[in-house]
Short mmCIF file of C-alpha atoms in Angstrom, two decimals:
data_model
loop_
_atom_site.label_atom_id
_atom_site.label_comp_id
_atom_site.label_asym_id
_atom_site.label_seq_id
_atom_site.Cartn_x
_atom_site.Cartn_y
_atom_site.Cartn_z
CA MET J 3 -4.16 135.34 -41.11
CA LYS J 4 -1.04 136.01 -38.74
CA ILE J 5 -1.56 138.42 -35.69
CA PHE J 6 1.96 140.56 -35.51
CA SER J 7 3.16 142.74 -32.27
CA ALA J 8 3.74 145.89 -32.96
CA PRO J 9 7.80 145.53 -32.87
CA GLN J 10 7.16 142.88 -35.96
CA ILE J 11 4.78 145.20 -37.60
CA LYS J 12 7.86 147.47 -37.52
CA LYS J 13 10.00 144.85 -38.97
CA TRP J 14 7.24 144.11 -41.49
CA ASP J 15 7.57 147.47 -42.63
CA SER J 16 11.18 147.99 -42.70
CA PHE J 17 11.35 144.64 -44.64
CA SER J 18 9.02 146.17 -47.51
CA ILE J 19 10.94 149.52 -47.82
CA GLU J 20 14.12 146.92 -48.45
CA ASN J 21 12.64 144.36 -50.30
CA GLN J 22 10.30 146.90 -52.72
CA ARG J 23 12.56 149.17 -53.15
CA ILE J 24 10.49 152.09 -51.77
CA SER J 25 11.21 154.89 -49.26
CA SER J 26 9.37 154.94 -45.88
CA LEU J 27 7.60 158.33 -47.20
CA GLN J 28 6.23 156.17 -50.30
CA LEU J 29 4.94 153.65 -47.98
CA MET J 30 3.24 156.39 -45.62
CA GLU J 31 1.59 157.96 -48.95
CA ARG J 32 0.50 154.20 -50.08
CA ALA J 33 -1.07 154.10 -46.47
CA ALA J 34 -2.81 157.51 -46.93
CA GLN J 35 -4.12 156.91 -50.34
CA SER J 36 -5.87 153.60 -48.75
CA CYS J 37 -7.58 155.44 -46.13
CA VAL J 38 -8.64 158.46 -48.57
CA LYS J 39 -10.23 155.52 -50.75
CA TRP J 40 -12.30 154.66 -47.94
CA PHE J 41 -13.26 158.06 -47.00
CA LEU J 42 -14.56 158.78 -50.55
CA GLU J 43 -16.43 155.34 -50.67
CA ASN J 44 -18.08 156.15 -47.21
CA PHE J 45 -18.47 160.35 -46.93
CA GLU J 46 -20.23 162.59 -49.48
CA SER J 47 -18.14 165.68 -50.53
CA LYS J 48 -19.96 168.20 -48.39
CA CYS J 49 -18.41 166.70 -45.37
CA SER J 50 -15.73 168.98 -43.50
CA PHE J 51 -12.82 166.74 -42.06
CA ALA J 52 -10.86 167.68 -38.92
CA VAL J 53 -7.68 166.03 -39.13
CA PHE J 54 -5.78 165.88 -35.57
CA CYS J 55 -2.06 164.69 -36.27
CA GLY J 56 0.54 163.69 -33.97
CA PHE J 57 3.98 164.21 -34.08
CA GLY J 58 5.37 160.53 -35.08
CA ASN J 59 4.41 158.72 -38.23
CA ASN J 60 0.83 158.41 -37.33
CA GLY J 61 0.92 162.17 -37.46
CA GLY J 62 2.19 162.08 -41.05
CA ASP J 63 0.02 159.82 -42.09
CA GLY J 64 -2.72 162.22 -41.00
CA PHE J 65 -0.94 165.00 -42.82
CA ALA J 66 -0.83 162.96 -46.17
CA ILE J 67 -4.72 162.23 -45.40
CA ALA J 68 -5.28 165.61 -45.12
CA ARG J 69 -3.57 166.84 -48.20
CA LEU J 70 -5.44 164.23 -50.50
CA LEU J 71 -8.77 164.84 -48.97
CA TYR J 72 -8.19 168.49 -50.08
CA SER J 73 -7.06 167.34 -53.33
CA LYS J 74 -10.45 165.72 -53.46
CA GLY J 75 -12.42 168.67 -53.23
CA PHE J 76 -13.04 167.98 -49.39
CA ASP J 77 -12.97 171.68 -46.48
CA VAL J 78 -10.09 170.19 -44.82
CA THR J 79 -8.58 171.44 -41.45
CA VAL J 80 -5.26 170.40 -39.60
CA PHE J 81 -4.73 170.48 -35.59
CA THR J 82 -1.50 169.81 -34.28
CA GLY J 83 1.21 170.90 -31.72
CA LYS J 84 3.70 173.71 -31.97
CA ASN J 85 7.29 173.11 -31.22
CA GLU J 86 7.36 169.79 -31.35
CA LYS J 87 9.94 167.69 -33.47
CA PHE J 88 8.48 165.69 -35.77
CA SER J 89 9.21 162.28 -37.01
CA GLU J 90 11.40 162.99 -40.53
CA ASP J 91 8.35 161.67 -42.65
CA ALA J 92 5.99 163.25 -40.82
CA LEU J 93 7.89 166.53 -41.06
CA ILE J 94 7.57 166.35 -44.83
CA ASN J 95 3.97 165.49 -45.07
CA PHE J 96 3.28 168.70 -42.12
CA GLN J 97 5.12 170.68 -44.86
CA ARG J 98 3.10 169.55 -47.90
CA CYS J 99 0.23 170.34 -46.12
CA ASN J 100 1.32 173.54 -44.84
CA ASP J 101 2.43 174.70 -48.49
CA ILE J 102 -1.66 174.56 -49.48
CA SER J 103 -3.44 177.86 -48.54
CA GLY J 104 -6.72 176.43 -48.49
CA ILE J 105 -5.69 173.95 -45.62
CA GLU J 106 -5.72 175.90 -42.36
CA ILE J 107 -3.13 173.99 -39.76
CA LEU J 108 -4.16 175.08 -36.20
CA ASP J 109 -2.72 174.66 -33.06
CA PHE J 110 -4.22 172.02 -30.60
CA GLU J 111 -5.01 174.64 -27.65
CA LYS J 112 -7.31 176.23 -30.51
CA VAL J 113 -9.81 173.72 -30.58
CA GLY J 114 -11.89 174.61 -27.89
CA SER J 115 -12.71 177.88 -29.42
CA PHE J 116 -13.02 176.14 -32.85
CA VAL J 117 -16.29 176.19 -34.75
CA PHE J 118 -17.09 172.53 -36.09
CA LYS J 119 -19.52 172.33 -38.93
CA ASP J 120 -22.48 170.15 -38.79
CA ASN J 121 -21.19 167.64 -41.23
CA SER J 122 -17.57 167.52 -39.40
CA VAL J 123 -16.00 164.41 -39.54
CA LEU J 124 -12.99 164.11 -37.03
CA ILE J 125 -9.80 161.88 -38.03
CA ASP J 126 -7.44 160.93 -35.37
CA ALA J 127 -3.70 160.55 -36.24
CA LEU J 128 -2.73 161.35 -33.00
CA PHE J 129 -0.67 158.03 -31.71
CA GLY J 130 -0.22 155.21 -33.54
CA ILE J 131 1.19 151.38 -32.79
CA GLY J 132 4.29 152.43 -31.32
CA LEU J 133 2.68 153.97 -28.22
CA ASN J 134 3.90 151.89 -24.90
CA ARG J 135 2.41 154.09 -21.95
CA ASN J 136 -0.79 156.48 -21.03
CA VAL J 137 -1.65 159.33 -22.67
CA GLU J 138 -1.10 162.54 -20.47
CA GLY J 139 -1.42 165.93 -20.10
CA GLU J 140 -2.68 168.14 -23.24
CA ILE J 141 -3.00 165.47 -25.97
CA ALA J 142 -5.08 163.64 -23.11
CA GLY J 143 -7.21 166.67 -22.20
CA LEU J 144 -7.48 166.91 -26.29
CA ILE J 145 -9.27 163.21 -26.35
CA GLU J 146 -11.38 163.80 -23.63
CA PHE J 147 -12.76 166.78 -25.72
CA LEU J 148 -12.80 165.36 -29.04
CA ASN J 149 -14.97 162.30 -27.51
CA LYS J 150 -17.59 164.67 -26.18
CA LEU J 151 -18.23 165.79 -29.84
CA PRO J 152 -21.35 164.67 -31.59
CA PHE J 153 -19.28 164.05 -34.92
CA PRO J 154 -18.29 160.54 -36.61
CA GLY J 155 -14.54 159.69 -35.18
CA ILE J 156 -12.64 157.80 -37.13
CA SER J 157 -9.02 156.63 -36.15
CA ILE J 158 -5.95 155.68 -38.05
CA ASP J 159 -4.66 152.46 -37.75
CA ILE J 160 -5.46 152.33 -33.91
CA PRO J 161 -7.11 154.41 -31.68
CA SER J 162 -5.10 156.76 -30.11
CA GLY J 163 -4.52 156.02 -26.60
CA LEU J 164 -4.35 151.84 -27.18
CA MET J 165 -1.60 150.05 -27.05
CA ALA J 166 -1.12 147.20 -29.99
CA ASP J 167 -0.85 144.23 -27.63
CA GLU J 168 -1.63 145.15 -24.22
CA MET J 169 -4.37 146.08 -21.74
CA ILE J 170 -4.75 149.62 -21.35
CA SER J 171 -4.51 150.91 -17.37
CA GLU J 172 -7.95 151.61 -15.51
CA ASN J 173 -8.15 155.37 -16.06
CA ALA J 174 -6.60 155.49 -19.85
CA VAL J 175 -7.46 158.08 -21.82
CA VAL J 176 -8.71 156.84 -25.58
CA PHE J 177 -10.04 157.98 -28.35
CA LYS J 178 -13.58 156.49 -29.15
CA ALA J 179 -13.64 155.61 -32.64
CA ASP J 180 -17.15 154.82 -34.66
CA GLU J 181 -14.85 153.62 -37.60
CA THR J 182 -10.78 152.29 -37.29
CA LEU J 183 -8.61 151.81 -40.54
CA THR J 184 -6.25 149.81 -39.37
CA PHE J 185 -3.18 148.49 -41.84
CA GLN J 186 -2.27 145.05 -43.35
CA THR J 187 -3.48 143.19 -40.27
CA TRP J 188 -5.31 142.96 -37.23
CA LYS J 189 -4.18 144.41 -33.76
CA LYS J 190 -4.32 142.20 -30.71
CA SER J 191 -5.73 144.78 -28.68
CA MET J 192 -8.36 145.13 -31.64
CA LEU J 193 -9.57 141.53 -30.15
CA HIS J 194 -10.05 142.41 -26.60
CA PRO J 195 -13.63 143.50 -25.03
CA GLU J 196 -11.84 146.26 -22.62
CA THR J 197 -9.70 147.39 -25.59
CA GLY J 198 -11.71 146.72 -28.34
CA ILE J 199 -14.52 148.71 -27.64
CA PHE J 200 -12.71 151.65 -28.52
CA CYS J 201 -12.35 150.69 -32.03
CA GLY J 202 -15.94 150.81 -33.69
CA ASN J 203 -16.04 148.93 -36.76
CA ILE J 204 -12.81 147.63 -37.99
CA HIS J 205 -11.70 147.88 -41.95
CA LEU J 206 -8.18 146.72 -43.18
CA MET J 207 -6.38 148.47 -45.26
CA ASP J 208 -4.23 146.96 -47.45
CA ILE J 209 -0.94 148.70 -48.26
CA PHE J 210 0.77 145.47 -49.68
CA LEU J 211 3.53 144.70 -47.08
CA SER J 212 5.42 141.88 -48.17
CA ASP J 213 4.21 138.90 -48.55
CA GLU J 214 7.56 137.59 -47.91
CA PHE J 215 7.80 138.46 -44.29
CA THR J 216 4.40 137.30 -43.44
CA SER J 217 4.58 133.66 -44.40
CA GLN J 218 8.42 133.41 -42.93
CA GLU J 219 7.79 135.58 -39.68
CA GLU J 220 6.37 133.17 -36.65
CA THR J 221 3.91 133.96 -34.24
CA ASP J 222 1.49 132.25 -32.21
CA ASP J 223 -1.87 134.64 -32.85
CA PHE J 224 -4.14 134.38 -35.54
CA VAL J 225 -7.37 135.86 -36.73
CA ILE J 226 -9.87 133.19 -38.52
CA GLY J 227 -9.99 134.34 -42.08
CA GLU J 228 -11.70 132.79 -44.80
CA LYS J 229 -8.56 131.74 -46.63
CA LEU J 230 -7.92 129.30 -43.55
CA ILE J 231 -11.39 128.38 -43.58
CA HIS J 232 -11.23 126.80 -47.38
CA LYS J 233 -8.11 125.13 -46.53
CA VAL J 234 -10.30 123.38 -43.56
CA TYR J 235 -13.43 122.94 -45.05
CA LYS J 236 -13.99 119.16 -46.37
CA MET J 237 -16.54 118.96 -49.46
CA ARG J 238 -18.58 116.39 -49.14
CA ASN J 239 -17.18 113.32 -51.79
CA GLU J 240 -20.29 112.20 -53.80
CA PHE J 241 -19.51 108.34 -53.44
CA SER J 242 -20.00 108.60 -49.78
CA HIS J 243 -22.52 107.07 -47.27
CA LYS J 244 -23.77 108.05 -43.91
CA GLY J 245 -20.87 106.06 -42.61
CA THR J 246 -18.76 107.85 -43.93
CA TYR J 247 -19.52 111.22 -42.03
CA GLY J 248 -19.43 109.51 -38.37
CA LYS J 249 -21.61 109.12 -35.26
CA THR J 250 -22.29 112.34 -32.89
CA THR J 251 -23.68 111.69 -29.78
CA ILE J 252 -25.08 114.47 -27.72
CA ALA J 253 -25.71 113.71 -24.20
CA ALA J 254 -27.73 116.63 -22.52
CA GLY J 255 -31.12 117.70 -21.13
CA SER J 256 -33.21 117.13 -17.78
CA PHE J 257 -36.41 118.07 -16.66
CA GLY J 258 -36.92 121.68 -17.82
CA LYS J 259 -34.29 122.13 -19.86
CA ILE J 260 -34.84 119.68 -23.01
CA GLY J 261 -34.55 122.45 -25.59
CA ALA J 262 -30.88 122.47 -25.18
CA ALA J 263 -30.68 119.01 -26.09
CA VAL J 264 -33.22 119.91 -29.16
CA LEU J 265 -30.58 122.57 -29.98
CA ALA J 266 -27.60 121.10 -29.72
CA THR J 267 -28.81 118.00 -31.89
CA LYS J 268 -30.18 120.13 -34.59
CA ALA J 269 -26.95 121.85 -34.90
CA ALA J 270 -25.18 118.32 -35.12
CA LEU J 271 -27.58 117.30 -37.53
CA LYS J 272 -27.24 120.04 -39.66
CA SER J 273 -23.69 120.47 -39.37
CA GLY J 274 -23.26 117.28 -41.58
CA SER J 275 -23.19 114.44 -38.98
CA GLY J 276 -23.55 110.92 -40.66
CA LEU J 277 -25.79 109.85 -37.82
CA THR J 278 -26.58 111.49 -34.20
CA PHE J 279 -27.70 110.12 -31.32
CA THR J 280 -29.32 112.27 -28.63
CA LEU J 281 -28.91 110.59 -24.74
CA ALA J 282 -31.32 112.38 -22.66
CA PRO J 283 -33.83 111.94 -19.83
CA LYS J 284 -37.00 109.69 -20.88
CA CYS J 285 -38.98 113.18 -19.72
CA GLY J 286 -37.18 114.79 -23.38
CA TYR J 287 -38.24 111.27 -25.61
CA GLU J 288 -41.44 113.01 -27.24
CA ILE J 289 -39.80 116.46 -27.51
CA LEU J 290 -36.65 115.39 -29.49
CA GLN J 291 -38.21 112.69 -31.28
CA THR J 292 -40.78 115.50 -32.71
CA ASN J 293 -38.25 117.99 -33.07
CA CYS J 294 -35.20 115.99 -34.00
CA PRO J 295 -37.01 112.88 -36.06
CA GLU J 296 -33.34 112.43 -37.89
CA ALA J 297 -31.75 111.65 -34.46
CA MET J 298 -31.71 108.38 -32.77
CA PHE J 299 -32.85 108.58 -28.95
CA ILE J 300 -30.74 106.88 -26.06
CA ASP J 301 -32.27 106.47 -22.54
CA GLY J 302 -30.32 108.47 -20.06
CA GLY J 303 -32.83 108.43 -16.87
CA GLU J 304 -36.23 109.31 -15.92
CA ASN J 305 -35.76 113.29 -15.25
CA LYS J 306 -31.88 113.73 -15.57
CA VAL J 307 -29.04 111.72 -17.20
CA VAL J 308 -27.66 109.30 -15.03
CA ASN J 309 -26.44 106.53 -17.43
CA PHE J 310 -23.64 107.87 -19.37
CA ASP J 311 -23.52 104.70 -22.09
CA PHE J 312 -22.94 105.89 -25.34
CA GLU J 313 -22.90 104.51 -28.64
CA GLU J 314 -20.10 102.80 -29.92
CA ASN J 315 -17.59 104.41 -31.80
CA SER J 316 -19.55 107.81 -31.71
CA VAL J 317 -17.51 111.12 -30.82
CA ILE J 318 -19.14 112.64 -27.69
CA GLY J 319 -20.95 116.20 -26.83
CA ILE J 320 -21.80 116.72 -23.21
CA GLY J 321 -23.46 119.37 -21.19
CA PRO J 322 -26.23 121.36 -22.60
CA GLY J 323 -29.00 121.58 -19.96
CA LEU J 324 -27.53 118.53 -18.38
CA GLY J 325 -27.88 120.18 -14.59
CA THR J 326 -26.01 119.72 -11.81
CA ASP J 327 -28.05 117.09 -9.68
CA SER J 328 -25.67 114.94 -7.38
CA ASP J 329 -26.58 111.70 -9.19
CA THR J 330 -25.76 113.40 -12.66
CA GLN J 331 -22.51 114.82 -11.23
CA ILE J 332 -21.47 111.36 -10.01
CA SER J 333 -22.55 109.32 -13.07
CA PHE J 334 -20.59 111.80 -14.87
CA LEU J 335 -17.56 111.76 -12.95
CA ASN J 336 -17.67 108.11 -13.08
CA PHE J 337 -17.71 108.22 -16.74
CA LEU J 338 -14.68 110.26 -16.88
CA VAL J 339 -12.98 107.70 -14.86
CA ARG J 340 -13.20 105.01 -17.43
CA ILE J 341 -13.18 107.17 -20.96
CA SER J 342 -10.15 107.76 -22.74
CA LYS J 343 -11.01 109.25 -26.00
CA PRO J 344 -11.70 112.91 -26.78
CA LEU J 345 -14.69 114.73 -25.65
CA VAL J 346 -16.76 117.93 -26.21
CA ILE J 347 -17.74 119.63 -22.82
CA ASP J 348 -20.06 122.78 -22.78
CA ALA J 349 -22.13 124.27 -19.91
CA ASP J 350 -23.23 121.68 -16.76
CA ALA J 351 -20.69 119.19 -17.87
CA LEU J 352 -18.10 122.15 -17.04
CA ASN J 353 -20.08 123.50 -14.36
CA ILE J 354 -19.56 119.80 -12.59
CA LEU J 355 -16.05 119.74 -13.08
CA SER J 356 -15.92 123.51 -11.35
CA LYS J 357 -17.41 121.94 -8.43
CA ASN J 358 -14.67 119.18 -8.23
CA PRO J 359 -11.33 120.21 -9.21
CA ASP J 360 -9.74 117.37 -8.84
CA ALA J 361 -11.69 115.61 -11.84
CA ILE J 362 -10.27 118.43 -14.44
CA LYS J 363 -7.73 116.52 -14.57
CA LEU J 364 -9.44 113.72 -16.01
CA ILE J 365 -10.47 115.43 -18.98
CA PRO J 366 -9.19 113.27 -21.96
CA LYS J 367 -6.52 114.32 -23.81
CA LYS J 368 -7.27 116.17 -27.18
CA SER J 369 -10.78 116.84 -25.70
CA ILE J 370 -12.31 119.82 -26.75
CA ILE J 371 -13.95 122.25 -23.44
CA THR J 372 -16.25 125.80 -24.61
CA PRO J 373 -16.34 127.67 -21.50
CA HIS J 374 -17.75 131.58 -21.48
CA PRO J 375 -15.87 133.75 -18.99
CA LYS J 376 -17.57 132.90 -15.61
CA GLU J 377 -17.92 129.18 -16.25
CA PHE J 378 -13.83 129.50 -17.37
CA GLU J 379 -13.24 131.97 -13.80
CA ARG J 380 -15.36 128.32 -12.48
CA LEU J 381 -13.13 126.21 -13.38
CA PHE J 382 -9.46 127.51 -13.62
CA GLY J 383 -9.99 130.88 -11.06
CA LYS J 384 -10.46 134.57 -11.45
CA THR J 385 -8.35 136.84 -13.81
CA GLU J 386 -7.99 140.75 -13.94
CA ASN J 387 -8.68 141.09 -17.55
CA SER J 388 -9.31 139.17 -21.19
CA PHE J 389 -5.73 139.48 -21.67
CA GLU J 390 -4.90 137.75 -17.97
CA ARG J 391 -7.86 134.84 -18.88
CA LEU J 392 -5.96 134.21 -22.21
CA LYS J 393 -2.76 133.97 -20.70
CA LEU J 394 -4.24 131.37 -18.15
CA ALA J 395 -5.97 129.68 -20.98
CA ARG J 396 -2.67 129.14 -22.77
CA GLN J 397 -1.01 127.46 -19.56
CA LYS J 398 -4.20 125.31 -19.05
CA ALA J 399 -4.53 123.63 -22.34
CA LYS J 400 -0.88 123.08 -22.44
CA ASN J 401 -0.86 121.52 -19.12
CA LEU J 402 -4.01 119.52 -19.87
CA GLN J 403 -3.38 118.84 -23.62
CA ILE J 404 -6.64 120.15 -24.71
CA TYR J 405 -8.32 122.69 -26.67
CA ILE J 406 -10.26 125.45 -25.12
CA VAL J 407 -13.07 127.17 -27.00
CA LEU J 408 -13.06 130.28 -24.78
CA LYS J 409 -16.14 132.26 -25.89
CA ASP J 410 -16.61 136.10 -26.13
CA HIS J 411 -17.51 138.81 -28.54
CA HIS J 412 -13.90 137.61 -30.14
CA THR J 413 -14.32 133.87 -29.32
CA GLN J 414 -10.59 132.70 -28.82
CA ILE J 415 -9.68 129.10 -29.91
CA ILE J 416 -6.48 127.89 -27.30
CA THR J 417 -4.59 125.04 -28.85
CA PRO J 418 -1.76 122.58 -26.36
CA GLU J 419 1.04 124.04 -28.60
CA ASN J 420 0.08 127.46 -27.70
CA LYS J 421 -1.27 129.05 -30.72
CA VAL J 422 -4.61 131.38 -30.33
CA TYR J 423 -7.10 131.93 -33.06
CA TYR J 424 -9.33 134.93 -32.79
CA ASN J 425 -13.17 134.56 -34.45
CA ILE J 426 -14.15 137.72 -36.01
CA THR J 427 -17.93 136.14 -37.19
CA GLY J 428 -20.68 136.92 -35.18
CA ASN J 429 -22.72 139.51 -33.28
CA SER J 430 -24.52 140.22 -30.33
CA GLY J 431 -27.57 138.65 -31.50
CA MET J 432 -26.29 135.60 -30.44
CA ALA J 433 -25.84 136.71 -26.94
CA LYS J 434 -28.92 134.50 -26.08
CA GLY J 435 -29.83 131.28 -24.34
CA GLY J 436 -29.49 128.52 -26.82
CA SER J 437 -26.64 129.85 -29.01
CA GLY J 438 -23.50 127.73 -26.78
CA ASP J 439 -25.52 124.68 -27.09
CA ALA J 440 -25.43 124.83 -30.87
CA LEU J 441 -21.62 125.52 -30.80
CA LEU J 442 -21.57 122.52 -29.13
CA GLY J 443 -23.54 120.27 -31.29
CA MET J 444 -21.59 121.72 -34.22
CA ILE J 445 -17.92 121.20 -33.13
CA THR J 446 -19.12 117.68 -32.14
CA SER J 447 -20.52 116.95 -35.43
CA LEU J 448 -17.60 118.00 -37.55
CA SER J 449 -15.26 116.38 -35.21
CA ALA J 450 -17.29 113.18 -35.76
CA GLN J 451 -16.61 113.81 -39.73
CA ASN J 452 -12.79 113.19 -38.76
CA TYR J 453 -11.92 116.92 -38.65
CA THR J 454 -8.77 117.17 -36.32
CA PRO J 455 -9.66 119.02 -32.79
CA GLU J 456 -7.83 122.03 -33.81
CA ASN J 457 -9.69 122.12 -37.44
CA ALA J 458 -13.16 121.12 -35.83
CA ALA J 459 -13.00 123.96 -33.12
CA VAL J 460 -11.87 126.50 -35.34
CA PHE J 461 -14.36 125.67 -38.37
CA GLY J 462 -16.89 125.11 -35.68
CA VAL J 463 -16.70 128.26 -34.10
CA TRP J 464 -16.36 130.62 -37.67
CA LEU J 465 -19.50 128.28 -38.85
CA HIS J 466 -21.77 128.93 -35.84
CA GLY J 467 -20.85 133.04 -35.81
CA LYS J 468 -21.42 133.11 -39.61
CA ALA J 469 -24.64 131.50 -39.77
CA GLY J 470 -25.49 134.19 -36.63
CA ASP J 471 -24.70 136.51 -38.88
CA PHE J 472 -26.79 135.20 -41.46
CA ALA J 473 -29.74 135.15 -39.28
CA ALA J 474 -28.93 139.02 -37.97
CA GLU J 475 -29.44 140.13 -41.35
CA LYS J 476 -32.60 138.09 -41.79
CA PHE J 477 -34.16 138.80 -38.50
CA SER J 478 -32.60 141.30 -37.19
CA LYS J 479 -29.99 141.16 -33.96
CA GLU J 480 -32.67 141.84 -31.48
CA ALA J 481 -35.21 139.22 -32.59
CA MET J 482 -33.00 136.18 -33.79
CA LEU J 483 -32.94 133.32 -31.81
CA ALA J 484 -30.79 130.47 -31.82
CA SER J 485 -32.78 128.22 -33.82
CA ASP J 486 -32.81 130.85 -36.59
CA LEU J 487 -28.92 130.56 -36.18
CA ILE J 488 -29.17 126.82 -36.65
CA ALA J 489 -31.74 127.09 -39.70
CA GLU J 490 -28.90 129.36 -41.60
CA ILE J 491 -26.04 126.76 -41.35
CA GLY J 492 -26.75 125.45 -44.63
CA THR J 493 -26.64 128.75 -46.28
CA VAL J 494 -23.10 129.14 -44.94
CA PHE J 495 -22.38 126.05 -46.36
CA ASN J 496 -23.33 127.16 -49.93
CA TYR J 497 -21.56 129.68 -49.45
CA LEU J 498 -18.73 128.45 -48.80
CA ASN J 499 -19.49 126.22 -51.73
#
């Protein structure tokens, strides 16, 4: 799914209006109807809605929603400003609300004395995606007041106070939504931790904007959806053998950290690797052979890996639990000097690189690195926020000609061509040791199966998150383990099939 900027979405609206031969008012009605359908599915008829409407088209959506909710039998109160100039369509929908005697319309200044019912629901339709500055004055005070109320808060299109494409300032006032009903596509700010936290659960409302515009309008930002995954995913050929699906080698583990090697190896096996090898220290031999009998063991040293000799023609994933002992560092750096084929690099392998900054340029082109934010910072430097971090990641991916899997709540895959894919599978139950080890194994396994680096990273991250979602559903976010996630990889493949 393409992510468009606020100006592009405005163009999309205009294109749809012209090509579908509808009015902007009809498009606003379509948006309101999609939201009301969601309200009917999620709230009981006894609920009372307090709708807060601004003066632009987002406020117009709010007025239309208020009218439609009232027509469905809900108790509705509208709050808006006085002596303000509405947009043309917002004014029409304001007047339509005003003509209904059963809908009380109050000024914003009345909200402090208003007696909210226990079953109240707050609808935020103050500002939409066109906002380009901090909210101030009366509206800022209103939002702060609403954020203190103990009622569900629903934002229309985007929480008021957020900008669609940018970071907010440190003291910005933003409506804290429990749910956000956004139109047609994700907005970039919904996918970054500093801004997405205000959105709650996000629901895409299809208002049937032009598919023609979507196909022809260019962007470098995408959300990984199932439509893309079905294009990427390669079903197995019945007339195939283990050699068809490649060789995977996982270089991992050190004394006390053999579990990381086990998790990465199991994840590689579960992701479809034809032949899987684990290069690890001898101290982990029995553990690996017992827990991963399908994988073959390669001796990498006594208690740490100091011998980076790999099975020929295998794809190498390197780093989980490797440690940063000086002997391991020297051996790994020497290995990088003589290797030219792409690698998948994670964890301690990244930490070794961060301790030896000149070695970063030794990463083979088309490799995939999978840092979490702290690892990224150690590699490439500190940034002010996740928007700036992504900007820096784009520069580094282009300069080094590598793929960066920047792990976060919505992990981003950055390509050398500056494309960014945001992942929306996964959950907070995956915020535990071992999850990253599993991801390394999965991406390496997919690379061995002749997925392109881009597709291996995109599919691997989505698969990892989806397996985590199935694990959380079965065991809870609190109780699920990385090993539970790995066990659910097969559930995801069945789901795809």
